[in-house]
Short mmCIF file of C-alpha atoms and ligand atoms in Angstrom, two decimals:
data_model
loop_
_atom_site.label_atom_id
_atom_site.label_comp_id
_atom_site.label_asym_id
_atom_site.label_seq_id
_atom_site.Cartn_x
_atom_site.Cartn_y
_atom_site.Cartn_z
CA MET A 165 7.49 -5.24 19.50
CA ALA A 166 8.16 -8.92 18.71
CA ASN A 167 6.43 -10.40 15.66
CA GLU A 168 3.68 -12.36 17.36
CA LYS A 169 2.86 -9.26 19.41
CA ARG A 170 2.61 -7.22 16.22
CA VAL A 171 0.12 -9.68 14.77
CA ASP A 172 -2.44 -9.05 17.46
CA LEU A 173 -1.62 -5.35 17.27
CA THR A 174 -4.07 -5.09 14.34
CA ALA A 175 -6.87 -6.66 16.37
CA LYS A 176 -6.05 -4.41 19.34
CA VAL A 177 -6.10 -1.24 17.25
CA ILE A 178 -9.39 -2.23 15.60
CA ASN A 179 -10.82 -3.04 19.02
CA LEU A 180 -9.71 0.37 20.32
CA CYS A 181 -11.28 2.09 17.30
CA GLN A 182 -14.61 0.40 17.93
CA ARG A 183 -14.51 0.73 21.73
CA ARG A 184 -13.80 4.46 21.59
CA GLY A 185 -16.00 5.05 18.56
CA ILE A 186 -13.05 6.29 16.50
CA ILE A 187 -14.00 4.24 13.41
CA PHE A 188 -16.67 1.55 13.03
CA PRO A 189 -18.35 -0.34 10.17
CA SER A 190 -20.88 1.83 8.35
CA CYS A 191 -24.57 1.04 8.87
CA GLU A 192 -23.56 -1.51 11.48
CA ILE A 193 -27.17 -2.12 12.46
CA TYR A 194 -27.80 -3.59 8.99
CA ALA A 195 -24.28 -5.02 8.43
CA VAL A 196 -24.72 -5.63 4.69
CA HIS A 197 -21.55 -4.64 2.82
CA ALA A 198 -17.99 -4.80 4.06
CA GLY A 199 -15.50 -2.06 3.24
CA PHE A 200 -17.49 1.02 4.31
CA PHE A 201 -16.69 2.83 7.55
CA ASP A 202 -18.06 5.68 9.65
CA TYR A 203 -15.92 7.92 11.82
CA GLY A 204 -17.09 8.87 15.30
CA PRO A 205 -16.24 12.08 17.20
CA LEU A 206 -12.58 11.26 17.88
CA GLY A 207 -12.05 9.71 14.45
CA VAL A 208 -13.50 12.55 12.43
CA GLN A 209 -11.39 15.11 14.27
CA PHE A 210 -8.31 12.92 13.82
CA LYS A 211 -8.94 12.55 10.10
CA ARG A 212 -9.58 16.26 9.70
CA ASN A 213 -6.31 17.05 11.50
CA ILE A 214 -4.44 14.74 9.11
CA GLU A 215 -6.06 16.30 6.05
CA ASN A 216 -5.40 19.81 7.37
CA ALA A 217 -1.76 18.98 8.15
CA TRP A 218 -1.35 17.67 4.58
CA TRP A 219 -3.14 20.66 3.06
CA ASN A 220 -1.08 23.13 5.10
CA ARG A 221 2.18 21.44 4.22
CA PHE A 222 1.59 20.83 0.52
CA VAL A 223 -0.77 23.65 -0.52
CA VAL A 224 -0.95 26.56 1.92
CA SER A 225 2.77 26.77 2.67
CA ARG A 226 3.86 26.33 -0.97
CA GLU A 227 3.78 28.95 -3.67
CA ASP A 228 3.85 26.33 -6.43
CA VAL A 229 0.76 24.27 -5.51
CA VAL A 230 -2.92 25.27 -5.70
CA GLY A 231 -5.99 23.30 -4.68
CA ILE A 232 -9.25 22.27 -6.34
CA GLU A 233 -12.26 20.18 -5.40
CA GLY A 234 -13.74 18.06 -8.18
CA ALA A 235 -17.10 16.28 -8.40
CA LEU A 236 -17.34 12.69 -7.20
CA LEU A 237 -19.33 11.41 -10.15
CA SER A 238 -17.99 11.82 -13.66
CA PRO A 239 -18.99 10.70 -17.15
CA ARG A 240 -18.03 7.52 -18.97
CA THR A 241 -16.03 9.54 -21.52
CA LEU A 242 -13.58 10.68 -18.85
CA TRP A 243 -12.94 7.15 -17.59
CA LYS A 244 -12.71 5.75 -21.09
CA ALA A 245 -10.05 8.34 -21.97
CA SER A 246 -8.09 7.81 -18.74
CA GLY A 247 -7.93 4.06 -19.38
CA HIS A 248 -9.79 3.15 -16.19
CA LEU A 249 -12.73 1.64 -18.02
CA ASP A 250 -10.43 -0.86 -19.72
CA SER A 251 -7.56 -1.28 -17.28
CA PHE A 252 -8.59 -0.42 -13.73
CA THR A 253 -9.04 -4.03 -12.75
CA ASP A 254 -7.97 -6.54 -10.14
CA PRO A 255 -7.44 -10.27 -10.74
CA LEU A 256 -10.47 -12.23 -9.57
CA VAL A 257 -10.73 -15.95 -8.89
CA GLU A 258 -14.04 -17.64 -8.26
CA CYS A 259 -14.67 -21.01 -6.64
CA LYS A 260 -16.47 -23.43 -8.97
CA LYS A 261 -18.27 -25.05 -6.03
CA CYS A 262 -19.30 -22.36 -3.51
CA GLY A 263 -18.93 -19.27 -5.72
CA LEU A 264 -16.62 -17.45 -3.27
CA ARG A 265 -14.78 -14.64 -5.05
CA SER A 266 -11.26 -13.77 -3.95
CA ARG A 267 -8.51 -11.50 -5.21
CA ALA A 268 -6.04 -13.83 -6.89
CA ASP A 269 -2.93 -12.10 -5.49
CA HIS A 270 -4.35 -12.14 -1.95
CA LEU A 271 -5.31 -15.80 -2.27
CA VAL A 272 -1.78 -16.75 -3.38
CA GLU A 273 -0.21 -14.60 -0.63
CA ASP A 274 -2.39 -16.12 2.08
CA ALA A 275 -1.92 -19.69 0.89
CA LEU A 276 1.84 -19.59 0.25
CA LYS A 277 2.76 -16.91 2.84
CA ILE A 278 4.79 -14.96 0.28
CA ASN A 279 4.66 -11.43 -1.05
CA VAL A 280 3.43 -11.36 -4.65
CA ASP A 281 3.38 -7.61 -5.24
CA GLY A 282 4.42 -7.01 -8.81
CA LEU A 283 3.40 -10.38 -10.27
CA SER A 284 1.39 -10.43 -13.51
CA VAL A 285 -1.98 -12.21 -13.88
CA LYS A 286 -0.24 -14.87 -15.98
CA HIS A 287 2.32 -15.48 -13.25
CA LEU A 288 -0.37 -15.64 -10.54
CA GLN A 289 -2.29 -18.21 -12.58
CA GLN A 290 0.89 -20.28 -12.93
CA MET A 291 1.35 -20.22 -9.14
CA ILE A 292 -2.25 -21.26 -8.52
CA ASP A 293 -1.82 -24.15 -10.98
CA LYS A 294 1.64 -25.18 -9.77
CA HIS A 295 0.65 -25.29 -6.08
CA LYS A 296 -2.84 -26.63 -6.83
CA LEU A 297 -4.40 -23.86 -4.75
CA ALA A 298 -8.07 -24.31 -3.89
CA CYS A 299 -10.93 -22.22 -2.52
CA PRO A 300 -9.99 -20.92 0.96
CA LYS A 301 -13.54 -21.58 2.21
CA CYS A 302 -14.64 -24.98 0.81
CA LYS A 303 -11.45 -26.28 -0.84
CA GLY A 304 -13.36 -26.38 -4.16
CA THR A 305 -11.67 -25.98 -7.54
CA LEU A 306 -10.91 -22.44 -8.69
CA LEU A 307 -11.99 -21.10 -12.09
CA PRO A 308 -9.31 -19.36 -14.17
CA ILE A 309 -8.42 -15.80 -13.12
CA ARG A 310 -10.40 -13.05 -14.81
CA THR A 311 -10.17 -9.33 -14.40
CA PHE A 312 -12.73 -7.34 -12.45
CA ASN A 313 -13.26 -3.60 -12.96
CA LEU A 314 -13.19 -1.73 -9.66
CA MET A 315 -15.36 1.23 -10.60
CA PHE A 316 -18.90 1.76 -9.26
CA LYS A 317 -21.28 2.56 -12.11
CA THR A 318 -24.55 4.48 -12.18
CA HIS A 319 -26.68 6.46 -14.67
CA VAL A 320 -27.28 10.19 -14.71
CA GLY A 321 -30.92 11.09 -15.24
CA ALA A 322 -33.75 8.67 -15.96
CA THR A 323 -32.06 6.91 -18.88
CA ALA A 324 -30.27 3.66 -19.48
CA ASP A 325 -28.14 4.98 -22.37
CA GLU A 326 -24.46 4.21 -22.36
CA ALA A 327 -23.80 7.93 -22.97
CA ASP A 328 -25.38 8.70 -19.60
CA GLU A 329 -23.31 6.22 -17.68
CA ALA A 330 -21.32 7.77 -14.89
CA PHE A 331 -18.78 6.42 -12.44
CA LEU A 332 -17.83 7.28 -8.91
CA ARG A 333 -14.21 8.34 -9.21
CA PRO A 334 -11.71 5.63 -8.25
CA GLU A 335 -9.02 8.29 -7.84
CA THR A 336 -9.16 12.06 -7.45
CA ALA A 337 -6.41 12.58 -10.03
CA GLN A 338 -8.54 12.54 -13.19
CA LEU A 339 -10.53 15.57 -12.08
CA ILE A 340 -7.26 17.46 -11.76
CA PHE A 341 -6.38 16.55 -15.35
CA ALA A 342 -9.85 17.51 -16.59
CA ASP A 343 -9.59 20.87 -14.78
CA TYR A 344 -5.90 21.39 -15.51
CA LYS A 345 -6.13 24.02 -18.27
CA LEU A 346 -8.61 26.24 -16.44
CA THR A 347 -6.78 25.90 -13.13
CA GLN A 348 -3.46 26.91 -14.66
CA PHE A 349 -5.12 29.87 -16.38
CA VAL A 350 -6.88 31.23 -13.28
CA SER A 351 -3.95 30.65 -10.94
CA ARG A 352 -1.39 31.99 -13.49
CA LYS A 353 1.11 29.33 -12.44
CA GLN A 354 4.18 28.65 -14.57
CA PHE A 355 5.87 25.25 -14.75
CA PRO A 356 6.74 23.57 -12.51
CA PHE A 357 3.57 23.77 -10.46
CA GLY A 358 1.09 21.42 -8.82
CA ILE A 359 -2.65 21.01 -8.37
CA ALA A 360 -3.77 19.31 -5.18
CA GLN A 361 -7.00 17.75 -4.08
CA VAL A 362 -8.38 16.04 -1.00
CA GLY A 363 -11.55 14.07 -1.52
CA LYS A 364 -13.39 10.80 -1.65
CA ALA A 365 -12.54 7.96 -4.01
CA PHE A 366 -14.49 4.74 -4.50
CA ARG A 367 -13.25 1.29 -5.47
CA ASN A 368 -15.35 -1.83 -5.56
CA GLU A 369 -12.54 -3.84 -3.98
CA ILE A 370 -13.05 -7.60 -4.43
CA ALA A 371 -12.05 -8.29 -0.87
CA PRO A 372 -11.77 -5.27 1.40
CA ARG A 373 -9.62 -6.14 4.40
CA ASN A 374 -7.47 -4.93 7.21
CA PHE A 375 -10.09 -2.43 8.34
CA VAL A 376 -9.64 0.99 6.70
CA PHE A 377 -6.36 -0.05 5.07
CA ARG A 378 -8.40 -1.37 2.14
CA CYS A 379 -11.96 -0.13 1.98
CA ARG A 380 -14.43 0.64 -0.78
CA GLU A 381 -14.91 4.32 -0.01
CA PHE A 382 -11.93 6.32 1.17
CA THR A 383 -10.30 9.73 1.06
CA GLN A 384 -7.31 10.49 -1.13
CA MET A 385 -4.87 13.36 -0.83
CA GLU A 386 -3.25 13.78 -4.24
CA ILE A 387 -1.00 16.23 -6.07
CA GLU A 388 -0.41 16.29 -9.79
CA TYR A 389 2.85 18.17 -10.22
CA PHE A 390 3.35 19.47 -13.78
CA ILE A 391 6.88 19.80 -15.16
CA ARG A 392 8.23 20.62 -18.61
CA PRO A 393 9.25 17.29 -20.17
CA ASN A 394 12.82 18.51 -20.74
CA LYS A 395 13.16 19.80 -17.13
CA LEU A 396 12.58 16.62 -15.14
CA ASP A 397 16.12 16.90 -13.79
CA ASP A 398 15.92 20.60 -13.14
CA CYS A 399 14.82 20.66 -9.53
CA LEU A 400 16.01 23.62 -7.50
CA LEU A 401 14.12 22.37 -4.45
CA LEU A 402 16.33 19.29 -4.21
CA GLY A 403 18.98 20.74 -1.86
CA ALA A 404 21.93 19.07 -0.15
CA ASP A 405 19.79 18.29 2.93
CA LEU A 406 17.54 16.04 0.86
CA LEU A 407 20.30 14.67 -1.38
CA ASP A 408 22.33 13.53 1.63
CA GLN A 409 19.38 11.86 3.28
CA GLU A 410 19.57 8.07 3.46
CA MET A 411 16.51 5.99 2.71
CA VAL A 412 15.87 2.30 2.03
CA PHE A 413 15.24 1.52 -1.64
CA PHE A 414 13.70 -1.83 -2.56
CA THR A 415 14.33 -1.54 -6.28
CA ALA A 416 12.68 -3.55 -9.05
CA ALA A 417 16.05 -5.27 -9.53
CA CYS A 418 16.22 -6.25 -5.83
CA GLN A 419 12.77 -7.80 -6.17
CA GLU A 420 13.61 -9.61 -9.40
CA ASN A 421 16.96 -10.90 -8.06
CA LYS A 422 15.51 -11.62 -4.61
CA THR A 423 18.13 -9.51 -2.85
CA ASP A 424 17.79 -7.24 0.15
CA ALA A 425 16.68 -3.64 -0.15
CA LEU A 426 19.47 -1.05 -0.46
CA ARG A 427 20.14 1.74 2.00
CA MET A 428 21.62 4.76 0.24
CA THR A 429 21.45 8.51 -0.07
CA LEU A 430 19.19 10.13 -2.60
CA ARG A 431 22.35 11.49 -4.22
CA ASP A 432 23.59 7.91 -4.82
CA ALA A 433 20.16 6.74 -5.91
CA LEU A 434 20.19 9.40 -8.63
CA ALA A 435 23.81 8.78 -9.61
CA LYS A 436 23.15 5.05 -9.97
CA ARG A 437 19.89 5.71 -11.87
CA VAL A 438 17.93 3.87 -9.16
CA VAL A 439 15.56 6.85 -9.33
CA ALA A 440 15.39 8.19 -12.87
CA THR A 441 14.72 11.90 -12.40
CA ARG A 442 15.49 14.57 -9.83
CA TRP A 443 11.88 15.78 -9.55
CA HIS A 444 10.75 12.25 -8.75
CA ALA A 445 13.55 11.97 -6.17
CA TYR A 446 12.47 15.27 -4.62
CA TRP A 447 8.86 14.13 -4.18
CA LEU A 448 9.97 10.79 -2.73
CA ALA A 449 11.97 12.60 -0.04
CA GLU A 450 9.30 15.25 0.61
CA CYS A 451 6.58 12.66 1.15
CA PHE A 452 8.80 10.35 3.19
CA ASN A 453 9.85 13.24 5.45
CA TRP A 454 6.33 14.48 5.94
CA ILE A 455 5.15 11.04 7.01
CA VAL A 456 8.07 10.84 9.45
CA SER A 457 7.25 14.34 10.75
CA LEU A 458 3.85 13.01 11.84
CA GLY A 459 5.64 10.67 14.21
CA ILE A 460 5.83 7.42 12.19
CA ASN A 461 8.90 5.31 12.95
CA PRO A 462 11.22 5.68 9.89
CA ALA A 463 12.65 2.19 10.52
CA ARG A 464 9.27 0.80 9.48
CA LEU A 465 9.30 2.70 6.17
CA ARG A 466 10.95 1.91 2.86
CA LEU A 467 10.63 2.88 -0.80
CA ARG A 468 9.63 0.08 -3.15
CA GLN A 469 9.80 0.42 -6.90
CA HIS A 470 7.03 -1.09 -9.01
CA THR A 471 8.28 -3.90 -11.22
CA ARG A 472 7.73 -3.77 -14.98
CA ASP A 473 4.76 -6.17 -14.76
CA GLU A 474 3.13 -4.15 -12.06
CA LEU A 475 3.40 -0.62 -13.50
CA SER A 476 0.04 1.05 -14.17
CA HIS A 477 -0.86 1.74 -17.78
CA TYR A 478 -0.02 5.44 -17.38
CA SER A 479 3.25 5.20 -15.48
CA SER A 480 6.91 5.17 -16.54
CA GLU A 481 8.17 4.77 -12.97
CA THR A 482 6.38 4.34 -9.65
CA TRP A 483 7.64 4.10 -6.10
CA ASP A 484 5.53 3.20 -3.10
CA VAL A 485 6.31 4.39 0.37
CA GLU A 486 5.75 1.12 2.20
CA TYR A 487 5.14 0.56 5.89
CA GLU A 488 5.88 -2.67 7.71
CA TYR A 489 2.39 -3.66 8.84
CA PRO A 490 1.81 -6.75 10.99
CA TRP A 491 0.68 -8.44 7.73
CA GLY A 492 3.89 -7.46 5.89
CA TRP A 493 5.39 -4.55 3.94
CA LYS A 494 2.55 -2.85 2.06
CA GLU A 495 1.89 0.40 0.24
CA LEU A 496 1.13 3.39 2.38
CA MET A 497 1.33 5.81 -0.55
CA GLY A 498 2.43 5.86 -4.18
CA ILE A 499 4.56 8.39 -6.09
CA ALA A 500 4.27 7.86 -9.85
CA ASN A 501 5.70 9.49 -12.94
CA ARG A 502 2.49 9.61 -15.01
CA THR A 503 4.34 11.16 -17.97
CA ASP A 504 2.11 13.18 -20.33
CA PHE A 505 -0.25 10.19 -20.70
CA ASP A 506 -3.35 11.63 -19.03
CA LEU A 507 -3.32 15.10 -20.57
CA LYS A 508 -2.70 13.67 -24.04
CA GLN A 509 -5.50 11.14 -23.62
CA HIS A 510 -7.96 13.80 -22.48
CA ALA A 511 -6.93 16.15 -25.29
CA LYS A 512 -7.53 13.40 -27.82
CA ALA A 513 -10.84 12.26 -26.35
CA SER A 514 -12.34 15.71 -25.70
CA GLY A 515 -10.96 17.40 -28.80
CA LYS A 516 -9.76 20.27 -26.56
CA ASP A 517 -6.25 21.63 -26.80
CA LEU A 518 -4.78 21.00 -23.35
CA ALA A 519 -1.24 22.03 -24.25
CA PHE A 520 0.33 25.12 -22.73
CA HIS A 521 1.36 27.74 -25.30
CA ASP A 522 4.70 29.20 -24.30
CA GLN A 523 4.62 32.77 -25.62
CA ALA A 524 8.38 33.21 -25.20
CA THR A 525 9.40 30.22 -27.33
CA ASN A 526 6.17 29.76 -29.26
CA GLU A 527 6.18 26.11 -28.16
CA LYS A 528 3.20 23.94 -27.29
CA ILE A 529 4.01 22.04 -24.12
CA VAL A 530 2.25 19.03 -22.67
CA PRO A 531 3.87 18.69 -19.26
CA TYR A 532 4.98 15.52 -17.50
CA VAL A 533 3.41 14.76 -14.15
CA ILE A 534 4.79 13.46 -10.88
CA GLU A 535 1.93 12.27 -8.69
CA PRO A 536 2.23 11.79 -4.92
CA SER A 537 -0.96 9.97 -3.92
CA LEU A 538 -1.89 9.09 -0.36
CA GLY A 539 -5.00 7.68 1.28
CA ALA A 540 -6.04 9.63 4.38
CA ASP A 541 -7.76 6.62 5.95
CA ARG A 542 -4.77 4.36 5.29
CA LEU A 543 -2.43 6.94 6.79
CA LEU A 544 -4.71 7.35 9.80
CA PHE A 545 -4.76 3.60 10.42
CA THR A 546 -0.97 3.45 10.00
CA LEU A 547 -0.55 6.27 12.52
CA LEU A 548 -2.74 4.38 14.99
CA MET A 549 -0.76 1.15 14.52
CA ASP A 550 2.53 2.98 14.92
CA ALA A 551 1.42 4.97 17.96
CA TYR A 552 -0.20 2.09 19.87
CA ARG A 553 1.58 1.20 23.14
CA GLU A 554 0.68 -0.68 26.28
CA THR A 555 1.94 0.12 29.76
CA GLY A 556 1.57 -1.85 32.98
CA GLU A 557 1.14 -5.59 33.44
CA GLY A 558 -1.61 -8.21 33.82
CA THR A 559 -4.98 -6.72 34.67
CA ASP A 560 -3.39 -3.29 34.96
CA VAL A 561 -2.47 -2.96 31.26
CA LYS A 562 -3.24 0.51 29.92
CA THR A 563 -3.33 1.62 26.30
CA VAL A 564 -1.49 4.74 25.19
CA LEU A 565 -1.65 6.26 21.73
CA SER A 566 1.55 8.27 21.31
CA LEU A 567 0.15 10.50 18.59
CA SER A 568 1.97 13.67 17.63
CA PRO A 569 0.33 16.85 19.01
CA GLN A 570 -0.06 18.20 15.46
CA ILE A 571 -2.58 15.48 14.56
CA ALA A 572 -3.95 14.04 17.83
CA PRO A 573 -7.76 14.31 17.79
CA VAL A 574 -7.86 16.12 21.15
CA PHE A 575 -4.97 18.40 22.05
CA VAL A 576 -5.57 18.83 25.75
CA SER A 577 -7.84 17.37 28.45
CA ILE A 578 -8.93 19.33 31.50
CA PHE A 579 -9.77 17.61 34.77
CA PRO A 580 -10.95 19.07 38.08
CA LEU A 581 -9.46 16.98 40.92
CA MET A 582 -12.97 16.91 42.48
CA LYS A 583 -16.33 18.09 41.25
CA LYS A 584 -16.97 20.01 44.47
CA ASP A 585 -15.59 23.12 46.23
CA GLY A 586 -15.51 25.25 43.08
CA LEU A 587 -12.90 23.03 41.32
CA ALA A 588 -15.28 22.06 38.50
CA GLU A 589 -16.19 25.70 37.89
CA LYS A 590 -12.53 26.72 37.78
CA ALA A 591 -11.68 23.83 35.43
CA ARG A 592 -14.58 24.74 33.12
CA GLU A 593 -13.36 28.33 33.01
CA ILE A 594 -9.97 27.10 31.79
CA PHE A 595 -11.62 24.67 29.36
CA ASN A 596 -13.72 27.46 27.82
CA GLN A 597 -10.76 29.80 27.57
CA LEU A 598 -8.58 27.17 25.84
CA ARG A 599 -11.32 26.46 23.30
CA LYS A 600 -11.60 30.21 22.65
CA ASP A 601 -7.83 30.19 22.10
CA GLY A 602 -8.36 27.64 19.33
CA PHE A 603 -7.38 24.36 21.05
CA VAL A 604 -9.38 21.18 20.60
CA ALA A 605 -10.00 20.43 24.29
CA ASP A 606 -11.94 17.89 26.29
CA TYR A 607 -13.42 18.32 29.76
CA ASP A 608 -13.74 15.23 31.95
CA GLU A 609 -14.89 15.09 35.56
CA GLY A 610 -16.04 11.44 35.68
CA GLY A 611 -14.26 8.84 37.85
CA SER A 612 -10.89 8.88 39.58
CA ILE A 613 -8.14 11.09 38.25
CA GLY A 614 -6.17 7.96 37.30
CA ARG A 615 -9.03 6.70 35.13
CA ARG A 616 -9.37 10.05 33.48
CA TYR A 617 -5.64 10.11 32.64
CA ALA A 618 -6.03 6.60 31.23
CA ARG A 619 -9.00 7.61 29.04
CA SER A 620 -7.10 10.62 27.78
CA ASP A 621 -3.92 8.58 27.03
CA GLU A 622 -5.98 6.01 25.18
CA ALA A 623 -7.44 8.74 22.96
CA GLY A 624 -3.92 9.93 22.17
CA THR A 625 -4.34 13.31 23.90
CA PRO A 626 -0.81 14.67 24.39
CA PHE A 627 -1.52 17.02 27.34
CA ALA A 628 -3.72 16.95 30.43
CA ILE A 629 -4.39 19.76 32.90
CA THR A 630 -5.52 19.15 36.46
CA VAL A 631 -7.19 21.81 38.55
CA ASP A 632 -6.75 21.24 42.31
CA TYR A 633 -7.15 23.14 45.57
CA ASP A 634 -3.91 25.09 45.04
CA SER A 635 -5.33 26.32 41.72
CA LEU A 636 -8.03 28.17 43.65
CA LYS A 637 -5.41 29.87 45.79
CA ASP A 638 -2.63 30.74 43.36
CA ASN A 639 -4.19 30.26 39.92
CA THR A 640 -1.70 27.56 38.90
CA VAL A 641 -2.54 24.17 37.38
CA THR A 642 -0.69 20.89 36.78
CA LEU A 643 0.24 20.20 33.16
CA ARG A 644 1.03 16.55 32.41
CA GLU A 645 2.71 15.28 29.26
CA ARG A 646 1.31 11.97 28.01
CA ASP A 647 4.50 10.25 26.86
CA SER A 648 6.95 11.25 29.58
CA GLY A 649 4.34 11.40 32.34
CA LYS A 650 6.17 14.58 33.48
CA GLN A 651 4.11 17.05 35.44
CA ARG A 652 4.76 20.69 36.06
CA ARG A 653 2.99 23.54 37.72
CA ILE A 654 2.20 26.59 35.59
CA PRO A 655 0.07 29.72 35.96
CA SER A 656 -3.25 29.16 34.19
CA ASN A 657 -2.96 32.44 32.27
CA GLU A 658 0.24 31.10 30.63
CA LEU A 659 -1.37 27.85 29.52
CA ALA A 660 -2.14 28.85 25.94
CA ALA A 661 1.41 30.09 25.33
CA VAL A 662 3.00 27.02 26.94
CA LEU A 663 0.77 24.62 24.98
CA ARG A 664 1.47 26.42 21.74
CA ALA A 665 5.21 26.17 22.38
P1 ATP B 750 -3.12 -1.15 -3.38
O1 ATP B 750 -1.94 -1.72 -4.13
O2 ATP B 750 -2.93 -1.17 -1.90
O3 ATP B 750 -4.43 -1.65 -3.85
P2 ATP B 750 -3.11 0.99 -5.22
O4 ATP B 750 -1.75 0.85 -5.82
O5 ATP B 750 -4.28 0.51 -5.99
O6 ATP B 750 -3.13 0.39 -3.75
P3 ATP B 750 -3.19 3.76 -5.71
O7 ATP B 750 -4.07 3.66 -6.88
O8 ATP B 750 -1.74 4.07 -5.91
O9 ATP B 750 -3.32 2.48 -4.80
O10 ATP B 750 -3.86 4.80 -4.71
C1 ATP B 750 -3.13 5.78 -4.03
C2 ATP B 750 -3.31 5.65 -2.53
O11 ATP B 750 -4.69 5.62 -2.18
C3 ATP B 750 -2.73 4.38 -1.95
O12 ATP B 750 -1.35 4.51 -1.74
C4 ATP B 750 -3.49 4.27 -0.64
O13 ATP B 750 -2.92 5.13 0.35
C5 ATP B 750 -4.85 4.80 -1.02
N1 ATP B 750 -5.76 3.69 -1.34
C6 ATP B 750 -5.85 3.00 -2.50
N2 ATP B 750 -6.79 2.06 -2.44
C7 ATP B 750 -7.33 2.15 -1.20
C8 ATP B 750 -8.38 1.44 -0.53
N3 ATP B 750 -9.06 0.49 -1.14
N4 ATP B 750 -8.65 1.79 0.74
C9 ATP B 750 -7.97 2.77 1.37
N5 ATP B 750 -6.98 3.48 0.78
C10 ATP B 750 -6.66 3.18 -0.48
#
């Protein structure tokens, strides 16, 4: 798709989401706060499929990862220890005249049409001063940048004491660290092993934008993978298949020297110390490949290293898997080496010994952590953008979502050619049987068959079954594939097996 076409792609996808009730602004009838979204019937099933696919791939099918579910609200002490209370901030600029508050990096990006990922607050301020940037709304003078903490605060119980302050978690990770010792004990996992969690996170983003790409309440899918500090290069899972895989690396050096990203194998990236450790390299490839397995075009993906200025307070090395959105290359997910920072901080703050006592060597080990962290809503939106196609011309343009069958909200639609002559009854029989067989199916008898195909394509449903007069005679139906448009006749009692295949 050419560039100008990609720009209105965002508007088209958002329009589709609202038109089909996939995702829409929360509490729309009151329309008070931006950045909160509700998911309708198609959207909630889609999101659940994504979360289930992630959970199956990274928890159920792995021996070395277990899951937990932590509380959403946690005490001040936890967030003080993790560093979020002091450092989980975004740069805020306020207009002296109209009071409009903007995120400084977004303001600079929008005004100068450049990518400023990785720039420090000091550097952003210099750019605002140098280019004499003003308020985007009223052109008023901007006050100096200050930092704004992104956590939502409340109090537990009927008190106003600081000790009873609690925060909605801005990431799921900290609950994993707080529960780490108990989880390792009950699951009897030895290093290396991971703890995974899918759940809500909350960030009081200064300027939520691009629909669910950046919202204030969202779902994260995170793994904290614990490794002995001296075994970060000891990764048996990093086989030749992954090592020989080529990916695009936009290193910190490329960004600093303003050179193009580098395409190379993971083997070369490790040899050249582009990626520091083999376990980090393994998780980069695993995450990249899983995203591609969902159907996302790999040509629109790259790995970008965080620059020194940009690294979070806990990280020694972070890579983002970036996607080329219509508004530029941006983070889809992050994969950080969080070192032993979090566990050490929590041990110090809680007074609890969080080290692992190795009976064999009598050592106390505080593991290092590689953290793949991905937002379910951001991934869902990215999948929609990547899968959006249009067919036909002029007034006959039809929308098709080419979503992979493993995550499409509805797997198969069933249509009777006509409502009469027993066709609807026969189609319903098939519909009920397929649902009993475990398929998410949709029955539609409204309008012409062409319109029903169009509705089904627009919802991203990969297969459609039509029941016609021949079906009554010989018990066969037409199975149509969304992307190829190919149709074939198959006996209805073989449908479940064919669809599964
Ligand atoms: P960004 O740079 O886009 O603000 P971040 O670096 O703050 O993201 P992380 O803290 O690394 O994000 O969070 C991990 C993942 O959670 C992100 O890669 C993204 O998929 C998701 N995520 C983070 N913030 C949001 C948000 N406001 N809305 C939706 N998803 C988000």
